């Protein structure tokens, strides 16, 4: 396993990390993802650790907290071998104190997560969304209190817009408060919006990408192809509306190239899609999930090898879409690369 710095921090994280969204199985959305119990989860953690995957990601909203509970059971007795990442901000109940990133809410959320996980500190705590109703200075001050109390080690954000992230970083610098070193983002071969604003921001500010749904919400599993119905076992039947939108023609064009490269390399479609992401600028770690051992072992096969330059170029071309304003005029004229050379 390759280990990388998480943004401009001293924390080393594995190139692949494990997402515990399939743990717990409570609620309509998360039960469709999976219903892994503590015994099954412990086995998946065993396999992950054997492969060098040390970072495990969850959130307080996953299965109404059950994901954290199951993960806590699965890591019991080996806390010193793992890094734990969790998130808060999204609503966990109907009350006014059950959502947002205000001081009281964040302190309560962290204490509740620690209790469910059965640990005394969180290695990476991320805000699951931007709270426009709370001043960023209050949010950062609350995080600073939690860091100083030893309850969290590093802080990050998730699903922020560029201005929201930059405003928070500027406030952190101005007041000497903790900076976000991670941004948990959606990024895949069929969802490259991250590249236009958030990736350059991450490069400039030292914010590492923690990638969620790297297989395009289950569309890059190798089971979905042009002219064929969704497989009976696909979770897309139940969850497609909750996930990121994907243009069907882009998806099929990407899968066509993935199939070609799979034949050339002997690798699977998911392994190739994950390996492509691992070569992208700012990517610190890619979160993979799994309902069972077979799926996990296949995803772990994405590391230890590299696509060649021609294969990467073909995937780049197949997955390219016209960017939004203000980027598209220069992109169409071919001038974008001249003023925004590729990062190394």
mmCIF file of C-alpha atoms in Angstrom:
data_model
loop_
_atom_site.group_PDB
_atom_site.id
_atom_site.type_symbol
_atom_site.label_atom_id
_atom_site.label_comp_id
_atom_site.label_asym_id
_atom_site.label_seq_id
_atom_site.Cartn_x
_atom_site.Cartn_y
_atom_site.Cartn_z
ATOM 1 C CA UNK A 1 0.000 0.000 0.000
ATOM 2 C CA UNK A 2 1.193 3.492 -0.849
ATOM 3 C CA UNK A 3 0.888 6.168 1.869
ATOM 4 C CA UNK A 4 0.449 9.851 1.160
ATOM 5 C CA UNK A 5 0.343 13.116 3.093
ATOM 6 C CA UNK A 6 -3.184 14.307 3.724
ATOM 7 C CA UNK A 7 -2.964 17.699 2.103
ATOM 8 C CA UNK A 8 -0.392 19.962 3.742
ATOM 9 C CA UNK A 9 -0.500 18.036 7.023
ATOM 10 C CA UNK A 10 1.737 15.574 8.798
ATOM 11 C CA UNK A 11 -0.864 12.804 8.634
ATOM 12 C CA UNK A 12 0.014 9.857 6.393
ATOM 13 C CA UNK A 13 -2.998 8.078 4.915
ATOM 14 C CA UNK A 14 -3.239 5.033 2.652
ATOM 15 C CA UNK A 15 -3.963 5.602 -1.036
ATOM 16 C CA UNK A 16 -7.104 3.508 -0.549
ATOM 17 C CA UNK A 17 -9.285 3.888 2.521
ATOM 18 C CA UNK A 18 -12.395 1.992 3.584
ATOM 19 C CA UNK A 19 -15.856 3.558 3.642
ATOM 20 C CA UNK A 20 -18.218 2.183 6.274
ATOM 21 C CA UNK A 21 -21.415 3.410 4.629
ATOM 22 C CA UNK A 22 -22.496 -0.221 4.208
ATOM 23 C CA UNK A 23 -22.302 -0.850 7.966
ATOM 24 C CA UNK A 24 -25.527 -0.857 9.959
ATOM 25 C CA UNK A 25 -28.272 -1.033 7.342
ATOM 26 C CA UNK A 26 -30.766 1.362 8.941
ATOM 27 C CA UNK A 27 -33.072 3.548 6.878
ATOM 28 C CA UNK A 28 -34.243 3.363 3.288
ATOM 29 C CA UNK A 29 -31.083 4.715 1.644
ATOM 30 C CA UNK A 30 -28.436 3.034 3.760
ATOM 31 C CA UNK A 31 -30.172 -0.339 3.910
ATOM 32 C CA UNK A 32 -29.924 -0.333 0.108
ATOM 33 C CA UNK A 33 -26.168 0.247 0.434
ATOM 34 C CA UNK A 34 -25.682 -2.713 2.770
ATOM 35 C CA UNK A 35 -26.449 -4.140 6.192
ATOM 36 C CA UNK A 36 -23.038 -5.330 7.395
ATOM 37 C CA UNK A 37 -23.119 -6.341 11.059
ATOM 38 C CA UNK A 38 -20.247 -6.238 13.567
ATOM 39 C CA UNK A 39 -19.010 -9.762 12.846
ATOM 40 C CA UNK A 40 -18.913 -9.182 9.093
ATOM 41 C CA UNK A 41 -17.389 -5.750 9.585
ATOM 42 C CA UNK A 42 -14.590 -7.163 11.693
ATOM 43 C CA UNK A 43 -13.658 -9.511 8.854
ATOM 44 C CA UNK A 44 -13.614 -6.618 6.355
ATOM 45 C CA UNK A 45 -11.413 -4.634 8.723
ATOM 46 C CA UNK A 46 -9.103 -7.674 9.019
ATOM 47 C CA UNK A 47 -8.690 -7.837 5.239
ATOM 48 C CA UNK A 48 -8.193 -4.071 4.971
ATOM 49 C CA UNK A 49 -5.460 -4.003 7.600
ATOM 50 C CA UNK A 50 -3.696 -6.963 5.991
ATOM 51 C CA UNK A 51 -3.554 -4.906 2.781
ATOM 52 C CA UNK A 52 -2.323 -1.755 4.549
ATOM 53 C CA UNK A 53 -5.661 0.079 4.509
ATOM 54 C CA UNK A 54 -5.592 1.897 7.841
ATOM 55 C CA UNK A 55 -8.126 4.721 7.338
ATOM 56 C CA UNK A 56 -11.817 3.995 7.942
ATOM 57 C CA UNK A 57 -14.431 6.621 7.078
ATOM 58 C CA UNK A 58 -17.955 6.972 8.431
ATOM 59 C CA UNK A 59 -20.454 9.690 9.484
ATOM 60 C CA UNK A 60 -23.067 10.287 12.137
ATOM 61 C CA UNK A 61 -25.878 10.158 9.546
ATOM 62 C CA UNK A 62 -24.871 6.788 8.101
ATOM 63 C CA UNK A 63 -27.611 4.393 9.194
ATOM 64 C CA UNK A 64 -28.659 6.801 11.970
ATOM 65 C CA UNK A 65 -25.377 6.288 13.795
ATOM 66 C CA UNK A 66 -25.316 2.522 13.400
ATOM 67 C CA UNK A 67 -22.362 2.714 11.000
ATOM 68 C CA UNK A 68 -20.240 4.280 13.734
ATOM 69 C CA UNK A 69 -21.443 1.693 16.247
ATOM 70 C CA UNK A 70 -20.603 -1.253 13.979
ATOM 71 C CA UNK A 71 -17.239 0.229 13.028
ATOM 72 C CA UNK A 72 -16.459 0.753 16.698
ATOM 73 C CA UNK A 73 -17.153 -2.911 17.390
ATOM 74 C CA UNK A 74 -15.036 -3.973 14.421
ATOM 75 C CA UNK A 75 -11.931 -2.042 15.548
ATOM 76 C CA UNK A 76 -12.221 -2.884 19.235
ATOM 77 C CA UNK A 77 -8.868 -3.943 20.663
ATOM 78 C CA UNK A 78 -6.827 -2.479 17.800
ATOM 79 C CA UNK A 79 -7.379 1.275 17.987
ATOM 80 C CA UNK A 80 -3.645 1.865 17.618
ATOM 81 C CA UNK A 81 -3.692 0.205 14.170
ATOM 82 C CA UNK A 82 -6.356 2.386 12.573
ATOM 83 C CA UNK A 83 -7.218 5.952 11.646
ATOM 84 C CA UNK A 84 -10.848 6.957 12.096
ATOM 85 C CA UNK A 85 -12.600 9.610 10.031
ATOM 86 C CA UNK A 86 -16.154 10.713 10.687
ATOM 87 C CA UNK A 87 -18.398 13.626 9.780
ATOM 88 C CA UNK A 88 -21.195 15.804 11.160
ATOM 89 C CA UNK A 89 -23.407 18.753 10.125
ATOM 90 C CA UNK A 90 -26.260 17.036 8.263
ATOM 91 C CA UNK A 91 -29.545 16.578 10.186
ATOM 92 C CA UNK A 92 -29.709 13.615 12.554
ATOM 93 C CA UNK A 93 -33.137 14.436 13.970
ATOM 94 C CA UNK A 94 -36.078 16.883 13.777
ATOM 95 C CA UNK A 95 -34.931 19.336 16.443
ATOM 96 C CA UNK A 96 -33.168 22.681 15.910
ATOM 97 C CA UNK A 97 -30.036 21.341 17.649
ATOM 98 C CA UNK A 98 -29.902 18.256 15.419
ATOM 99 C CA UNK A 99 -28.263 19.908 12.410
ATOM 100 C CA UNK A 100 -25.651 22.445 11.419
ATOM 101 C CA UNK A 101 -22.161 23.391 12.550
ATOM 102 C CA UNK A 102 -22.835 25.727 15.462
ATOM 103 C CA UNK A 103 -20.583 25.418 18.514
ATOM 104 C CA UNK A 104 -23.021 23.421 20.632
ATOM 105 C CA UNK A 105 -23.991 21.151 17.780
ATOM 106 C CA UNK A 106 -20.368 20.307 16.848
ATOM 107 C CA UNK A 107 -19.281 19.618 20.416
ATOM 108 C CA UNK A 108 -22.334 17.410 20.999
ATOM 109 C CA UNK A 109 -21.853 15.623 17.657
ATOM 110 C CA UNK A 110 -18.208 14.815 18.380
ATOM 111 C CA UNK A 111 -19.013 13.521 21.855
ATOM 112 C CA UNK A 112 -21.806 11.336 20.444
ATOM 113 C CA UNK A 113 -19.547 9.963 17.697
ATOM 114 C CA UNK A 114 -16.811 9.153 20.213
ATOM 115 C CA UNK A 115 -19.344 7.288 22.329
ATOM 116 C CA UNK A 116 -20.716 5.268 19.398
ATOM 117 C CA UNK A 117 -17.239 4.473 18.103
ATOM 118 C CA UNK A 118 -15.944 3.590 21.569
ATOM 119 C CA UNK A 119 -12.778 5.671 21.160
ATOM 120 C CA UNK A 120 -11.275 8.703 22.869
ATOM 121 C CA UNK A 121 -10.315 10.736 19.789
ATOM 122 C CA UNK A 122 -11.152 11.100 16.094
ATOM 123 C CA UNK A 123 -8.195 11.267 13.709
ATOM 124 C CA UNK A 124 -10.004 13.248 10.990
ATOM 125 C CA UNK A 125 -13.239 15.109 11.693
ATOM 126 C CA UNK A 126 -14.988 16.619 8.671
ATOM 127 C CA UNK A 127 -17.950 18.929 8.265
ATOM 128 C CA UNK A 128 -20.406 17.043 6.066
ATOM 129 C CA UNK A 129 -21.736 20.234 4.466
ATOM 130 C CA UNK A 130 -21.333 24.014 4.655
ATOM 131 C CA UNK A 131 -23.556 25.654 7.270
ATOM 132 C CA UNK A 132 -24.420 29.025 5.754
ATOM 133 C CA UNK A 133 -26.262 30.093 8.912
ATOM 134 C CA UNK A 134 -23.256 29.915 11.232
ATOM 135 C CA UNK A 135 -20.269 32.284 10.956
ATOM 136 C CA UNK A 136 -17.176 30.404 9.805
ATOM 137 C CA UNK A 137 -15.276 31.905 12.742
ATOM 138 C CA UNK A 138 -17.647 30.180 15.177
ATOM 139 C CA UNK A 139 -17.286 26.863 13.357
ATOM 140 C CA UNK A 140 -13.504 27.065 13.361
ATOM 141 C CA UNK A 141 -13.393 28.190 16.990
ATOM 142 C CA UNK A 142 -15.478 25.162 18.002
ATOM 143 C CA UNK A 143 -13.140 22.881 16.062
ATOM 144 C CA UNK A 144 -10.183 24.541 17.761
ATOM 145 C CA UNK A 145 -11.742 23.808 21.157
ATOM 146 C CA UNK A 146 -12.150 20.153 20.194
ATOM 147 C CA UNK A 147 -8.580 19.903 18.897
ATOM 148 C CA UNK A 148 -7.186 21.471 22.074
ATOM 149 C CA UNK A 149 -9.284 19.062 24.153
ATOM 150 C CA UNK A 150 -7.661 16.148 22.322
ATOM 151 C CA UNK A 151 -10.971 14.905 20.912
ATOM 152 C CA UNK A 152 -10.021 15.417 17.272
ATOM 153 C CA UNK A 153 -6.610 15.517 15.566
ATOM 154 C CA UNK A 154 -7.209 16.977 12.087
ATOM 155 C CA UNK A 155 -10.152 18.784 10.495
ATOM 156 C CA UNK A 156 -11.622 18.755 7.028
ATOM 157 C CA UNK A 157 -14.704 19.606 5.015
ATOM 158 C CA UNK A 158 -16.937 17.723 2.638
ATOM 159 C CA UNK A 159 -18.956 18.867 -0.375
ATOM 160 C CA UNK A 160 -18.033 22.549 0.002
ATOM 161 C CA UNK A 161 -18.187 24.977 -2.896
ATOM 162 C CA UNK A 162 -14.932 26.705 -3.766
ATOM 163 C CA UNK A 163 -15.859 30.029 -2.123
ATOM 164 C CA UNK A 164 -17.035 28.269 1.033
ATOM 165 C CA UNK A 165 -13.780 26.383 1.415
ATOM 166 C CA UNK A 166 -11.621 29.402 0.614
ATOM 167 C CA UNK A 167 -13.559 31.634 3.017
ATOM 168 C CA UNK A 168 -13.019 29.082 5.781
ATOM 169 C CA UNK A 169 -9.303 28.750 5.048
ATOM 170 C CA UNK A 170 -8.840 32.517 4.976
ATOM 171 C CA UNK A 171 -10.620 32.877 8.328
ATOM 172 C CA UNK A 172 -8.482 30.106 9.812
ATOM 173 C CA UNK A 173 -5.311 31.894 8.709
ATOM 174 C CA UNK A 174 -6.558 35.281 9.922
ATOM 175 C CA UNK A 175 -7.430 34.049 13.419
ATOM 176 C CA UNK A 176 -4.854 31.284 13.891
ATOM 177 C CA UNK A 177 -7.503 28.540 13.924
ATOM 178 C CA UNK A 178 -7.297 24.982 12.504
ATOM 179 C CA UNK A 179 -7.141 24.770 8.715
ATOM 180 C CA UNK A 180 -9.027 22.167 6.740
ATOM 181 C CA UNK A 181 -6.403 19.749 5.439
ATOM 182 C CA UNK A 182 -8.907 17.487 3.672
ATOM 183 C CA UNK A 183 -11.894 17.946 1.407
ATOM 184 C CA UNK A 184 -14.072 14.866 0.984
ATOM 185 C CA UNK A 185 -15.391 15.170 -2.556
ATOM 186 C CA UNK A 186 -17.222 13.303 -5.271
ATOM 187 C CA UNK A 187 -14.789 12.535 -8.094
ATOM 188 C CA UNK A 188 -14.848 9.778 -10.707
ATOM 189 C CA UNK A 189 -14.333 9.098 -14.385
ATOM 190 C CA UNK A 190 -18.012 9.967 -14.894
ATOM 191 C CA UNK A 191 -17.957 12.964 -12.554
ATOM 192 C CA UNK A 192 -14.996 15.288 -13.094
ATOM 193 C CA UNK A 193 -16.534 18.579 -11.894
ATOM 194 C CA UNK A 194 -14.044 18.580 -9.007
ATOM 195 C CA UNK A 195 -11.252 19.437 -11.444
ATOM 196 C CA UNK A 196 -12.429 22.875 -12.514
ATOM 197 C CA UNK A 197 -12.326 24.851 -9.269
ATOM 198 C CA UNK A 198 -11.822 22.626 -6.250
ATOM 199 C CA UNK A 199 -8.717 20.847 -7.527
ATOM 200 C CA UNK A 200 -6.810 24.087 -8.292
ATOM 201 C CA UNK A 201 -7.893 25.392 -4.880
ATOM 202 C CA UNK A 202 -6.622 22.210 -3.234
ATOM 203 C CA UNK A 203 -3.279 22.544 -5.013
ATOM 204 C CA UNK A 204 -2.914 26.191 -4.043
ATOM 205 C CA UNK A 205 -4.003 25.781 -0.410
ATOM 206 C CA UNK A 206 -2.652 22.334 0.460
ATOM 207 C CA UNK A 207 -6.031 20.624 0.843
ATOM 208 C CA UNK A 208 -6.015 16.908 0.021
ATOM 209 C CA UNK A 209 -8.936 15.230 -1.710
ATOM 210 C CA UNK A 210 -10.612 12.348 0.099
ATOM 211 C CA UNK A 211 -12.627 10.871 -2.763
ATOM 212 C CA UNK A 212 -16.093 9.421 -2.201
ATOM 213 C CA UNK A 213 -18.046 7.299 -4.695
ATOM 214 C CA UNK A 214 -15.039 6.781 -7.000
ATOM 215 C CA UNK A 215 -17.034 4.322 -9.101
ATOM 216 C CA UNK A 216 -19.698 6.875 -9.992
ATOM 217 C CA UNK A 217 -22.344 5.738 -7.496
ATOM 218 C CA UNK A 218 -21.963 2.118 -8.576
ATOM 219 C CA UNK A 219 -21.982 2.755 -12.321
ATOM 220 C CA UNK A 220 -18.352 1.717 -12.962
ATOM 221 C CA UNK A 221 -18.593 -1.801 -11.567
ATOM 222 C CA UNK A 222 -18.263 -3.453 -14.968
ATOM 223 C CA UNK A 223 -21.877 -4.603 -14.897
ATOM 224 C CA UNK A 224 -23.490 -1.637 -16.663
ATOM 225 C CA UNK A 225 -23.064 -1.371 -20.418
ATOM 226 C CA UNK A 226 -24.636 0.215 -23.457
ATOM 227 C CA UNK A 227 -27.908 -1.393 -24.565
ATOM 228 C CA UNK A 228 -28.295 -3.559 -21.479
ATOM 229 C CA UNK A 229 -30.756 -3.170 -18.584
ATOM 230 C CA UNK A 230 -29.525 -2.526 -15.059
ATOM 231 C CA UNK A 231 -28.484 -5.797 -13.401
ATOM 232 C CA UNK A 232 -31.087 -7.107 -10.973
ATOM 233 C CA UNK A 233 -28.706 -6.758 -8.026
ATOM 234 C CA UNK A 234 -27.646 -3.158 -8.742
ATOM 235 C CA UNK A 235 -28.312 -0.720 -5.922
ATOM 236 C CA UNK A 236 -29.078 1.922 -8.577
ATOM 237 C CA UNK A 237 -32.658 0.618 -8.721
ATOM 238 C CA UNK A 238 -33.190 2.107 -5.255
ATOM 239 C CA UNK A 239 -30.538 4.815 -4.886
ATOM 240 C CA UNK A 240 -29.958 6.469 -8.277
ATOM 241 C CA UNK A 241 -32.046 9.535 -7.392
ATOM 242 C CA UNK A 242 -29.948 10.148 -4.265
ATOM 243 C CA UNK A 243 -26.604 10.076 -6.065
ATOM 244 C CA UNK A 244 -24.753 12.346 -8.477
ATOM 245 C CA UNK A 245 -26.270 12.648 -11.956
ATOM 246 C CA UNK A 246 -24.398 10.941 -14.780
ATOM 247 C CA UNK A 247 -25.014 11.405 -18.490
ATOM 248 C CA UNK A 248 -25.685 7.983 -19.999
ATOM 249 C CA UNK A 249 -23.668 8.610 -23.161
ATOM 250 C CA UNK A 250 -20.620 9.726 -21.166
ATOM 251 C CA UNK A 251 -20.987 6.632 -18.990
ATOM 252 C CA UNK A 252 -21.125 4.276 -21.966
ATOM 253 C CA UNK A 253 -18.185 5.960 -23.701
ATOM 254 C CA UNK A 254 -16.097 5.599 -20.533
ATOM 255 C CA UNK A 255 -17.124 1.964 -20.024
ATOM 256 C CA UNK A 256 -16.195 1.168 -23.643
ATOM 257 C CA UNK A 257 -12.639 2.390 -22.997
ATOM 258 C CA UNK A 258 -12.494 0.684 -19.605
ATOM 259 C CA UNK A 259 -13.409 -2.590 -21.311
ATOM 260 C CA UNK A 260 -10.625 -2.093 -23.863
ATOM 261 C CA UNK A 261 -8.051 -1.413 -21.151
ATOM 262 C CA UNK A 262 -9.303 -4.337 -19.080
ATOM 263 C CA UNK A 263 -8.565 -6.617 -22.029
ATOM 264 C CA UNK A 264 -5.078 -5.087 -22.379
ATOM 265 C CA UNK A 265 -4.121 -5.249 -18.721
ATOM 266 C CA UNK A 266 -6.011 -8.178 -17.276
ATOM 267 C CA UNK A 267 -7.420 -5.820 -14.643
ATOM 268 C CA UNK A 268 -11.097 -5.340 -13.830
ATOM 269 C CA UNK A 269 -13.159 -2.297 -14.760
ATOM 270 C CA UNK A 270 -13.373 -1.038 -11.135
ATOM 271 C CA UNK A 271 -9.631 -1.502 -10.626
ATOM 272 C CA UNK A 272 -8.866 0.586 -13.703
ATOM 273 C CA UNK A 273 -11.319 3.335 -12.700
ATOM 274 C CA UNK A 274 -9.767 3.514 -9.230
ATOM 275 C CA UNK A 275 -6.204 3.466 -10.554
ATOM 276 C CA UNK A 276 -6.989 6.415 -12.825
ATOM 277 C CA UNK A 277 -8.134 8.419 -9.809
ATOM 278 C CA UNK A 278 -4.989 7.580 -7.843
ATOM 279 C CA UNK A 279 -2.903 9.353 -10.508
ATOM 280 C CA UNK A 280 -4.857 12.628 -10.270
ATOM 281 C CA UNK A 281 -3.465 15.787 -8.610
ATOM 282 C CA UNK A 282 -4.468 16.513 -4.977
ATOM 283 C CA UNK A 283 -5.906 13.019 -4.403
ATOM 284 C CA UNK A 284 -4.708 11.872 -0.987
ATOM 285 C CA UNK A 285 -6.943 8.818 -0.599
ATOM 286 C CA UNK A 286 -9.802 7.129 -2.441
ATOM 287 C CA UNK A 287 -12.583 5.645 -0.327
ATOM 288 C CA UNK A 288 -13.701 2.179 -1.384
ATOM 289 C CA UNK A 289 -16.681 0.390 0.071
ATOM 290 C CA UNK A 290 -17.612 -3.257 0.001
ATOM 291 C CA UNK A 291 -20.564 -5.407 0.944
ATOM 292 C CA UNK A 292 -18.471 -8.563 1.104
ATOM 293 C CA UNK A 293 -14.924 -9.943 1.008
ATOM 294 C CA UNK A 294 -14.917 -10.559 -2.743
ATOM 295 C CA UNK A 295 -15.826 -6.972 -3.550
ATOM 296 C CA UNK A 296 -13.250 -5.623 -1.104
ATOM 297 C CA UNK A 297 -10.426 -7.776 -2.445
ATOM 298 C CA UNK A 298 -11.231 -6.680 -5.997
ATOM 299 C CA UNK A 299 -11.075 -3.010 -5.016
ATOM 300 C CA UNK A 300 -7.776 -3.562 -3.214
ATOM 301 C CA UNK A 301 -6.357 -4.749 -6.546
ATOM 302 C CA UNK A 302 -6.386 -1.141 -7.762
ATOM 303 C CA UNK A 303 -2.983 -0.461 -6.172
ATOM 304 C CA UNK A 304 0.493 -1.793 -6.878
ATOM 305 C CA UNK A 305 0.460 -1.057 -10.613
ATOM 306 C CA UNK A 306 -0.146 1.907 -12.944
ATOM 307 C CA UNK A 307 -1.926 2.649 -16.170
ATOM 308 C CA UNK A 308 0.396 3.774 -18.926
ATOM 309 C CA UNK A 309 0.302 7.250 -20.478
ATOM 310 C CA UNK A 310 -1.708 6.153 -23.517
ATOM 311 C CA UNK A 311 -4.346 4.418 -21.407
ATOM 312 C CA UNK A 312 -4.693 7.468 -19.174
ATOM 313 C CA UNK A 313 -5.043 9.722 -22.234
ATOM 314 C CA UNK A 314 -7.798 7.524 -23.657
ATOM 315 C CA UNK A 315 -9.708 7.596 -20.378
ATOM 316 C CA UNK A 316 -9.222 11.359 -20.143
ATOM 317 C CA UNK A 317 -10.667 11.812 -23.613
ATOM 318 C CA UNK A 318 -13.621 9.484 -23.113
ATOM 319 C CA UNK A 319 -14.599 11.146 -19.828
ATOM 320 C CA UNK A 320 -14.060 14.774 -20.863
ATOM 321 C CA UNK A 321 -17.062 17.109 -20.839
ATOM 322 C CA UNK A 322 -17.383 20.827 -21.505
ATOM 323 C CA UNK A 323 -16.789 22.649 -18.220
ATOM 324 C CA UNK A 324 -19.156 25.278 -16.787
ATOM 325 C CA UNK A 325 -18.704 29.037 -16.990
ATOM 326 C CA UNK A 326 -16.254 30.761 -16.568
ATOM 327 C CA UNK A 327 -14.024 27.942 -17.805
ATOM 328 C CA UNK A 328 -15.695 26.836 -21.033
ATOM 329 C CA UNK A 329 -14.800 29.758 -23.383
ATOM 330 C CA UNK A 330 -11.063 29.149 -22.985
ATOM 331 C CA UNK A 331 -11.482 25.382 -22.913
ATOM 332 C CA UNK A 332 -13.211 25.467 -26.289
ATOM 333 C CA UNK A 333 -10.529 27.706 -27.764
ATOM 334 C CA UNK A 334 -7.783 25.421 -26.483
ATOM 335 C CA UNK A 335 -6.291 28.206 -24.343
ATOM 336 C CA UNK A 336 -7.194 26.734 -20.943
ATOM 337 C CA UNK A 337 -4.163 24.428 -20.832
ATOM 338 C CA UNK A 338 -1.828 27.310 -21.675
ATOM 339 C CA UNK A 339 -2.870 29.368 -18.651
ATOM 340 C CA UNK A 340 -3.599 26.350 -16.436
ATOM 341 C CA UNK A 341 -0.833 23.825 -17.168
ATOM 342 C CA UNK A 342 -1.332 20.331 -15.751
ATOM 343 C CA UNK A 343 -0.149 19.938 -12.167
ATOM 344 C CA UNK A 344 2.571 17.461 -11.325
#
